[in-house]
N, CA and C of each residue as an Amber inpcrd file, in Angstrom:
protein
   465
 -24.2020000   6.8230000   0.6260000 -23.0110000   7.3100000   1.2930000
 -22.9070000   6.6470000   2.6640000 -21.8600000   6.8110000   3.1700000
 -21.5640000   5.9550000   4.5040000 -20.7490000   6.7360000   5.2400000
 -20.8080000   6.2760000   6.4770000 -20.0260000   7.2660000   7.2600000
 -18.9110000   5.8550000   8.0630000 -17.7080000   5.9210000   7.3270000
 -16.8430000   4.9040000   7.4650000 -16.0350000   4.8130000   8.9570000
 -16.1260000   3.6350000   9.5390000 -14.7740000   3.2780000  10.6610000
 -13.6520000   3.4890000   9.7850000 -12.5070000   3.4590000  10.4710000
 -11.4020000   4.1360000   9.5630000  -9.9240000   2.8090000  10.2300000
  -9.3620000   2.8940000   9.3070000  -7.9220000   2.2340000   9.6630000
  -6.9700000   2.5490000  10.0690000  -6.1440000   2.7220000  10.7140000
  -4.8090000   3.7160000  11.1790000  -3.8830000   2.4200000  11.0100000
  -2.6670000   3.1380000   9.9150000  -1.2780000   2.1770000  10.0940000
  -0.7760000   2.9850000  10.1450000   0.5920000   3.2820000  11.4780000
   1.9730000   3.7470000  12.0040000   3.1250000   3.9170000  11.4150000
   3.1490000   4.9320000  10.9130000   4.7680000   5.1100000  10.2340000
   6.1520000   5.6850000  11.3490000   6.4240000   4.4850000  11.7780000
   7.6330000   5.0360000  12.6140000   8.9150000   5.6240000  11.7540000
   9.1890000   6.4450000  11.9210000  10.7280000   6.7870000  11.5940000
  11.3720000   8.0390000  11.9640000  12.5350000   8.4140000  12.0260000
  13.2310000   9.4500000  12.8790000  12.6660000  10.7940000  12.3740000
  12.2410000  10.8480000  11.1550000  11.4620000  11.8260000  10.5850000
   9.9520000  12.5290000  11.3260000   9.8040000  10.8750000  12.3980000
   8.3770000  11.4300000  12.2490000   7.8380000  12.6080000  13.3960000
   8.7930000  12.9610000  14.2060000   8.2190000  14.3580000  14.8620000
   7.9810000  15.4150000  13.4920000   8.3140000  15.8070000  13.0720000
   8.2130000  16.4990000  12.1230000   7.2880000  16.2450000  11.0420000
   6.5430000  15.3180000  11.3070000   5.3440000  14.8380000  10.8080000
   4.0880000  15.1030000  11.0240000   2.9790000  15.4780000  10.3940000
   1.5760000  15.3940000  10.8340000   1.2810000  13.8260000  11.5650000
   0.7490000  14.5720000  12.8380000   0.3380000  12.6780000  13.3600000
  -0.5400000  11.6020000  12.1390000  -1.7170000  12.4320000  10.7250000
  -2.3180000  11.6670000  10.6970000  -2.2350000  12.1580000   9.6350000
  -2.3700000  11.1010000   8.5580000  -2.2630000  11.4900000   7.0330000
  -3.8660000  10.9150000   6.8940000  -4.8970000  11.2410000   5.8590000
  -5.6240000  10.9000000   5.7770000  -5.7490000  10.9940000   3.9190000
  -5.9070000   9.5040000   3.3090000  -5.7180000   9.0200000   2.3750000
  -6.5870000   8.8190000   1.3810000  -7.4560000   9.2610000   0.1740000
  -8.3680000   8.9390000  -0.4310000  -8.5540000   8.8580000  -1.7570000
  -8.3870000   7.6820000  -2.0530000  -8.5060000   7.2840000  -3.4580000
 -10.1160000   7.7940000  -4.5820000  -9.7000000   8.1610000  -5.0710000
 -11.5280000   8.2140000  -6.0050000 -11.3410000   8.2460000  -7.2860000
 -12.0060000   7.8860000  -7.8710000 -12.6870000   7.9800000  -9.3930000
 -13.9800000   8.3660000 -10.0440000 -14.3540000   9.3750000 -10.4940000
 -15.5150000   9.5230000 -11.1850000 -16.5230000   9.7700000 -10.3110000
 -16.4990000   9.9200000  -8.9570000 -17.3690000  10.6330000  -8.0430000
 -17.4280000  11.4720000  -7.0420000 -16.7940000  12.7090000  -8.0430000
 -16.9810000  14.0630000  -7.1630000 -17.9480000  14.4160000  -6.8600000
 -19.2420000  14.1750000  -6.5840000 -20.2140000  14.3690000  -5.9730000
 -20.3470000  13.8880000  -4.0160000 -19.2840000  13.0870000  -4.4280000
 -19.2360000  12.9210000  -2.9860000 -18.1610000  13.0900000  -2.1080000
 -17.2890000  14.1570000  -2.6890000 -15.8170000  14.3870000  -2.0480000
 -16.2650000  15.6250000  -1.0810000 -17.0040000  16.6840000  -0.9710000
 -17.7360000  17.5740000  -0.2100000 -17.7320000  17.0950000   1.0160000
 -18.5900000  16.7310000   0.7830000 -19.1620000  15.8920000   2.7340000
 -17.6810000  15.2250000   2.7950000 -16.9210000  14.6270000   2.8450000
 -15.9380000  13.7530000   3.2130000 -14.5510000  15.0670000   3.4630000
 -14.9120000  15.6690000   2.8560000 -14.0450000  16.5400000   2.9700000
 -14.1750000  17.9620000   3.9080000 -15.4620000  18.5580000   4.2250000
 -15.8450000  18.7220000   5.2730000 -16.2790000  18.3320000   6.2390000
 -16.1530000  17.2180000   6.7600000 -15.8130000  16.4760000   8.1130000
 -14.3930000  15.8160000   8.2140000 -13.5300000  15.9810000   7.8020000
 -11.9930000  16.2500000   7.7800000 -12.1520000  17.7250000   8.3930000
 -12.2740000  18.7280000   7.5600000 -11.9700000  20.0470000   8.0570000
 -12.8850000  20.4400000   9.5920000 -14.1060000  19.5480000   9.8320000
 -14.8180000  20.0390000  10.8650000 -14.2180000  19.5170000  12.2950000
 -12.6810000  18.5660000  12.3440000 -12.0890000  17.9990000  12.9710000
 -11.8340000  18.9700000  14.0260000 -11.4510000  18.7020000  15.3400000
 -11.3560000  19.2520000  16.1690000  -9.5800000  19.0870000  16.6240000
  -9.0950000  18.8120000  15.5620000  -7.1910000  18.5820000  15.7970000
  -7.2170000  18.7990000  14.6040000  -5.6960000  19.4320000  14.9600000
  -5.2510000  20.5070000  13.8720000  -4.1880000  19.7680000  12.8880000
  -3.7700000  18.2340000  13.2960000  -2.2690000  17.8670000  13.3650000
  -2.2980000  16.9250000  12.0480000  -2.7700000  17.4810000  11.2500000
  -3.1590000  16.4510000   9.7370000  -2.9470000  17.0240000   8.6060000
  -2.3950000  15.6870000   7.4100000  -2.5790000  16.3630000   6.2890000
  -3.9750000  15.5700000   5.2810000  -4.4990000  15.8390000   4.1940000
  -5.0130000  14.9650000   3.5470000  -4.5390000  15.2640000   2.1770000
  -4.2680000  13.5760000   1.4270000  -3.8440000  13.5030000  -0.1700000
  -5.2980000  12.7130000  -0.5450000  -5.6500000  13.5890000  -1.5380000
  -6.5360000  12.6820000  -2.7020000  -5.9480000  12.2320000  -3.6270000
  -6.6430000  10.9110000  -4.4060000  -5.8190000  10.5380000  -5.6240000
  -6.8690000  10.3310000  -6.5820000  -6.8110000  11.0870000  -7.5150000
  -7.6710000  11.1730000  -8.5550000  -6.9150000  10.0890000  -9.7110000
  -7.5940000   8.7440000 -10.1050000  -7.1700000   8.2770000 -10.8170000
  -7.8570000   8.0640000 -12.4220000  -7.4210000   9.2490000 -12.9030000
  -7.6030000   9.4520000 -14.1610000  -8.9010000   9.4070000 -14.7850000
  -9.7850000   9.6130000 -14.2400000 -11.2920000   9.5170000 -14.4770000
 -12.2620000  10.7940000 -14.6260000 -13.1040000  10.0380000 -16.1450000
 -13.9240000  11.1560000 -17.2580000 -13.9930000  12.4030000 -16.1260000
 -14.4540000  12.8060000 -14.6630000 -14.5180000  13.7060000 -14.0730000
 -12.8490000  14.4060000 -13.4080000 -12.2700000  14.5880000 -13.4950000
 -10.6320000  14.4090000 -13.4630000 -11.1880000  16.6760000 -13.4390000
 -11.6730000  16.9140000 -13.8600000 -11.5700000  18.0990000 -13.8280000
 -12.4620000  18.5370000 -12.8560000 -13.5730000  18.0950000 -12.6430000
 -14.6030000  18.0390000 -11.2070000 -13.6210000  18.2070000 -10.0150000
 -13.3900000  17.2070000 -10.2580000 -12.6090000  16.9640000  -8.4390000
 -11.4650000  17.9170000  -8.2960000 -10.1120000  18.4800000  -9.5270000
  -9.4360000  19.1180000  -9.3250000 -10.6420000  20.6700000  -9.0000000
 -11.3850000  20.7130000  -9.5560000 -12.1930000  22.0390000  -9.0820000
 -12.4800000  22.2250000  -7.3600000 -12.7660000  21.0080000  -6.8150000
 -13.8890000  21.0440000  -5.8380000 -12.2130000  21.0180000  -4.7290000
 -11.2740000  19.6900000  -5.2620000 -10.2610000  20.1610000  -4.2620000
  -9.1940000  21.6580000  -4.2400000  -9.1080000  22.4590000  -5.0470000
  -8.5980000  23.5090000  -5.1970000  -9.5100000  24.5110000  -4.1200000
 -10.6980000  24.3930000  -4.3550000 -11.6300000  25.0880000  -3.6780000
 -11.1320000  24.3670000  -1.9740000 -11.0590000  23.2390000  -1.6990000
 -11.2350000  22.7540000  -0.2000000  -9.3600000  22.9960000   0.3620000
  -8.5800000  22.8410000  -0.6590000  -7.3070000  23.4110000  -0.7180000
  -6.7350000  24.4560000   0.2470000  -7.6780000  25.3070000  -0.4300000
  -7.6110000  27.2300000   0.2750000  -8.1230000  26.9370000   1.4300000
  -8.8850000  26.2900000   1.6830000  -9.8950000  26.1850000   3.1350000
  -8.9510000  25.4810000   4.2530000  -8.2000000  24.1020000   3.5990000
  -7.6490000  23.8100000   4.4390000  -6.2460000  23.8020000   4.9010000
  -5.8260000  25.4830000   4.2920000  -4.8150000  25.6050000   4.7800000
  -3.7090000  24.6450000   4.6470000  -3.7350000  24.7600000   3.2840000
  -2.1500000  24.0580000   3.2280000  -2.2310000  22.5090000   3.1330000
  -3.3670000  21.8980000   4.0600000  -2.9480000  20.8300000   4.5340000
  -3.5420000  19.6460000   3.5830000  -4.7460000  20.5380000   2.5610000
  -5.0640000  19.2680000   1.8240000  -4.8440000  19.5750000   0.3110000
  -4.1810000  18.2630000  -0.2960000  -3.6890000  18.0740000  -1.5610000
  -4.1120000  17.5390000  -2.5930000  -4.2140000  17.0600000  -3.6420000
  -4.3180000  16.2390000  -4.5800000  -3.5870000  15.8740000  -5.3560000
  -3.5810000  14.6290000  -5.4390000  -2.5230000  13.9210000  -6.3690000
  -3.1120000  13.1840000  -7.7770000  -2.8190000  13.6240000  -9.0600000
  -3.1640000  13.2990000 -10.5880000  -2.5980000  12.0750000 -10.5580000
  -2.9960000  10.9700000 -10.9650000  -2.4810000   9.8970000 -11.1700000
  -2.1520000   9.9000000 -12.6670000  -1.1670000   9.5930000 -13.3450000
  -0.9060000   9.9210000 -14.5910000  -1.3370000   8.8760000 -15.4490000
  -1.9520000   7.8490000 -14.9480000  -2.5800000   6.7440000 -15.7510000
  -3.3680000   5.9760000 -14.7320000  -4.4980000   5.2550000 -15.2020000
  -5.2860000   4.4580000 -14.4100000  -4.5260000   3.5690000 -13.5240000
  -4.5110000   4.0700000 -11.8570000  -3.9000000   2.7690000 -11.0920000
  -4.7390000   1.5180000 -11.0840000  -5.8000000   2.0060000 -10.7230000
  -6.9450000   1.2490000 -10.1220000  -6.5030000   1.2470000  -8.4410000
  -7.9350000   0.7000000  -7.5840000  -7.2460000   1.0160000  -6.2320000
  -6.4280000   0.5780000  -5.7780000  -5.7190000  -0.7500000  -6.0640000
  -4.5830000  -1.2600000  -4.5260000  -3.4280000  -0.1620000  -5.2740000
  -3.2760000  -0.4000000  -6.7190000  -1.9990000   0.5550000  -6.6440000
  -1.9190000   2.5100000  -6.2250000  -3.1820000   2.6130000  -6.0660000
  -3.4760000   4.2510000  -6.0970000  -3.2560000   4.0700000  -4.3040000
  -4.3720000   2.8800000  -3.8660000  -3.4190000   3.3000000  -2.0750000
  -2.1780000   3.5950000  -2.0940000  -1.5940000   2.0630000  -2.6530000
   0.0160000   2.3810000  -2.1660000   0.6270000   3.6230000  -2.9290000
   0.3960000   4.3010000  -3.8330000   0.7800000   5.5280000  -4.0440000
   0.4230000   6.9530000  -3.2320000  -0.6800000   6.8700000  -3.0740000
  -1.1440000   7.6710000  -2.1010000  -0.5520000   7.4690000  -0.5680000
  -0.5560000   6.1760000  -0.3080000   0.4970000   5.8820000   0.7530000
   1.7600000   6.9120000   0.6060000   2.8300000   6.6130000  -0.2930000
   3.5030000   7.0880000  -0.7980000   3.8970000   8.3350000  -0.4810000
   3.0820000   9.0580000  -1.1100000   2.5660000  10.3410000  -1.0770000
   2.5410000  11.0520000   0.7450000   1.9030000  10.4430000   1.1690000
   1.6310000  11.0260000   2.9640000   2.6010000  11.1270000   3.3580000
   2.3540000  11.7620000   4.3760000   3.9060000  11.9730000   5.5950000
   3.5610000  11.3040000   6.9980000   2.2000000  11.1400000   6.9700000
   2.0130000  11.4260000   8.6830000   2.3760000  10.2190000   9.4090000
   2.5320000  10.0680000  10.2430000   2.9710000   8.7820000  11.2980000
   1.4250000   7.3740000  11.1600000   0.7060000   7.7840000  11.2610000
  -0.7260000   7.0610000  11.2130000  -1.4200000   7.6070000   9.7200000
  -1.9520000   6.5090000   9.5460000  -3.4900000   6.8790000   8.0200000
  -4.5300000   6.6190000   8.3570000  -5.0150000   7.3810000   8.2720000
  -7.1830000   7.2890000   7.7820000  -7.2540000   6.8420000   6.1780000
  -7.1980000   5.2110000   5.8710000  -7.9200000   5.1230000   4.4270000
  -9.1840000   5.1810000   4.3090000  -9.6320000   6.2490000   3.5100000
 -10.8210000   6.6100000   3.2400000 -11.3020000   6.4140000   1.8830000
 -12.9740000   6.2230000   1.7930000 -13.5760000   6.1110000   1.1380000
 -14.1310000   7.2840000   0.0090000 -14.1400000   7.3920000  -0.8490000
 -14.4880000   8.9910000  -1.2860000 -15.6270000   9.4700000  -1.3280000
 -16.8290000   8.2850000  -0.6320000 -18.3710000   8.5850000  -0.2010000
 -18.1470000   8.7620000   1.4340000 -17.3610000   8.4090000   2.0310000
 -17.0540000   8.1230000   3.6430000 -16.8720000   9.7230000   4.1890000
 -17.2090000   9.5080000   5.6040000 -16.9590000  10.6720000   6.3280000
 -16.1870000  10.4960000   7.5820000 -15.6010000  11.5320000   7.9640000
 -14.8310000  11.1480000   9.2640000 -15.4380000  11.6850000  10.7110000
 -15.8420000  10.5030000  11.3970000 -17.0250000  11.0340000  12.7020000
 -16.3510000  12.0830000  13.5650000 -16.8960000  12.7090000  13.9260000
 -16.6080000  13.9560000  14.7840000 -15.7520000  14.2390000  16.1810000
 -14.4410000  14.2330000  16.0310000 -13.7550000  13.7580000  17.1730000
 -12.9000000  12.7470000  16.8110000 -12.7450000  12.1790000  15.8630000
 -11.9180000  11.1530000  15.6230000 -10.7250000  11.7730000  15.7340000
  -9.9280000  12.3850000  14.7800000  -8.6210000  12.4560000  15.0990000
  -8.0030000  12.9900000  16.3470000  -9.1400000  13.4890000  17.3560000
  -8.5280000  13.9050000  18.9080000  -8.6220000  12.3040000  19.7480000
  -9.3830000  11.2860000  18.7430000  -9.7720000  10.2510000  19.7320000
  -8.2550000   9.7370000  19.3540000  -8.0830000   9.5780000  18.2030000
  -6.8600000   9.4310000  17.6060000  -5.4230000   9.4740000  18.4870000
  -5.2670000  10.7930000  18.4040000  -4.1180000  11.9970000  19.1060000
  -4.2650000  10.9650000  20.4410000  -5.1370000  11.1570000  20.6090000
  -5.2250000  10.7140000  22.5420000  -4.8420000   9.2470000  23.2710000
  -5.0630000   8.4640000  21.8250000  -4.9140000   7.0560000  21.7320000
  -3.6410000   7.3120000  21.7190000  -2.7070000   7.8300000  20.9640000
  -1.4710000   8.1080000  20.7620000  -0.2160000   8.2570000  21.9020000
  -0.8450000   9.0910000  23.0520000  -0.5030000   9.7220000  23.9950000
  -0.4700000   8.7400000  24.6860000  -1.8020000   7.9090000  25.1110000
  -1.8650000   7.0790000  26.3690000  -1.2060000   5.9740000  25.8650000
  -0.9860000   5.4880000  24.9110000   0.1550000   3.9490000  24.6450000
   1.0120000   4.3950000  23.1410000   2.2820000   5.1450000  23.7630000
   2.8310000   5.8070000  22.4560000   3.7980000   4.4990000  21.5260000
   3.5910000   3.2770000  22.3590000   4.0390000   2.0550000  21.1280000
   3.0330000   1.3250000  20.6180000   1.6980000   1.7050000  20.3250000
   0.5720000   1.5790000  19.7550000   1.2250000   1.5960000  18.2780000
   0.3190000   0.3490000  17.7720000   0.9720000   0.0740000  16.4230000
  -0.3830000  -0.5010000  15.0290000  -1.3510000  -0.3370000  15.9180000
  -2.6330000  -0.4710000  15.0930000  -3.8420000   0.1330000  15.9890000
  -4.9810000   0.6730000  14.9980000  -5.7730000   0.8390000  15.9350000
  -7.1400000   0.7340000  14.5250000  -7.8790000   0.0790000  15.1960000
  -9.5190000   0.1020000  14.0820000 -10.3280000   0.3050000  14.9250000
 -11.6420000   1.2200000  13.9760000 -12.8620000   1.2900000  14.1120000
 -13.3510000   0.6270000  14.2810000 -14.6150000   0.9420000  14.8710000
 -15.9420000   0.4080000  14.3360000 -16.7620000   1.2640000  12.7390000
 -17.3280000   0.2990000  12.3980000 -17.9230000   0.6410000  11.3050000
 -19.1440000   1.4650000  11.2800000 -19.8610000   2.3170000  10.8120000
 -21.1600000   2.8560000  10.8520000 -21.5800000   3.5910000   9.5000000
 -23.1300000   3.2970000   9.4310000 -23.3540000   3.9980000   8.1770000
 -24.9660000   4.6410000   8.5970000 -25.3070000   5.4610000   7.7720000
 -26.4220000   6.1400000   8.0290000 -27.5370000   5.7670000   6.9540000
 -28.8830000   6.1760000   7.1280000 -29.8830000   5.9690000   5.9980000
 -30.4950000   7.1230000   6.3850000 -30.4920000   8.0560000   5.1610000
 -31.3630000   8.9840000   4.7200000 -30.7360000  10.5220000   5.3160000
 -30.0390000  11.0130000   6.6220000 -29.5950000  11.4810000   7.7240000
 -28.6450000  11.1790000   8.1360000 -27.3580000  11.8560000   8.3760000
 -26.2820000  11.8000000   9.3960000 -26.6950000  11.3740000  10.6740000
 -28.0650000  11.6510000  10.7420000 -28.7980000  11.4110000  12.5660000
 -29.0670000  10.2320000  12.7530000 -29.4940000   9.4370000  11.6430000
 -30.1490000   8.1400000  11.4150000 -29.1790000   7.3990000  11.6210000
 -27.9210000   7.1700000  12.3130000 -26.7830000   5.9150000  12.1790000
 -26.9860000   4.5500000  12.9120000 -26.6250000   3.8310000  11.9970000
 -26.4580000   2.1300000  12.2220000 -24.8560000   2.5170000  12.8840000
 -24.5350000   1.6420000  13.8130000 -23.3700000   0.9720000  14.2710000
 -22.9570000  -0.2470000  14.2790000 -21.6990000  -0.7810000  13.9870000
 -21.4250000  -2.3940000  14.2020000 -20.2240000  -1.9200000  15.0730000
 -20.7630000  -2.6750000  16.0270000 -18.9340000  -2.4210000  17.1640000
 -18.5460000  -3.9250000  16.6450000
């Protein structure tokens, strides 16, 4: 598992006050074992201003993951979803559907082993505030061995 830098692309449009600032996007197949952790560090976020879509693309576990997100569903209040893909996209087409799918002005594409570091979407929000014609913004990358405590960084 890894604990992923994340991507943010900007959806401008007149719609978007009325938008969650941050859609956070995650494609998976066949490994609900690791949607938990990724999905509680989304919810352990310290900003409130998000939605998240999963995209389950049609895979032997297809009933796993609708279990585990129904369960994280209730928890997160509304804000996190899942989306059935009605036939195998594979990933570029399940992003851009899942794209699709979001509302928010900015995306977190995520990994469905990945986690979101602690503070990100206020680092996010804040980035937002101080240059509001900000039109990209990337991570750095980091992953752990053995421990969340144990992290490698690449700036």
């Amino acid at each position: 598992m890894t604990e992923a830098g994340f991507i943010i692309f900007p959806r401008r449009t007149p719609e978007s006050m009325t938008r969650p600032l941050i859609s956070v996007i995650v494609p998976t197949y066949n490994r609900p074992e690791h949607l938990a952790p990724l999905l509680d560090s989304v919810l352990a976020q310290d900003f409130a201003d998000w939605e998240m879509v999963v995209g389950e693309d049609c895979s032997p576990a297809r009933e796993q993951v609708k279990a585990i997100m129904v369960d994280y569903a209730a928890r997160g209040n509304g804000r996190m979803r899942l989306h059935l893909h009605s036939e195998n996209l594979g990933y570029d087409r399940g992003i851009r559907g899942l794209i699709e799918q979001s509302k928010g002005r900015f995306l977190f594409v995520m990994g469905d082993d990945d986690f979101v570091a602690p503070g990100a979407f206020k680092t996010t929000a804040d980035i937002v505030a101080r240059y509001p014609n900000v039109g990209f913004i990337l991570r750095s990358f980091a992953w752990f061995v053995g421990t969340t405590e144990n992290v490698f960084q690449i700036s």
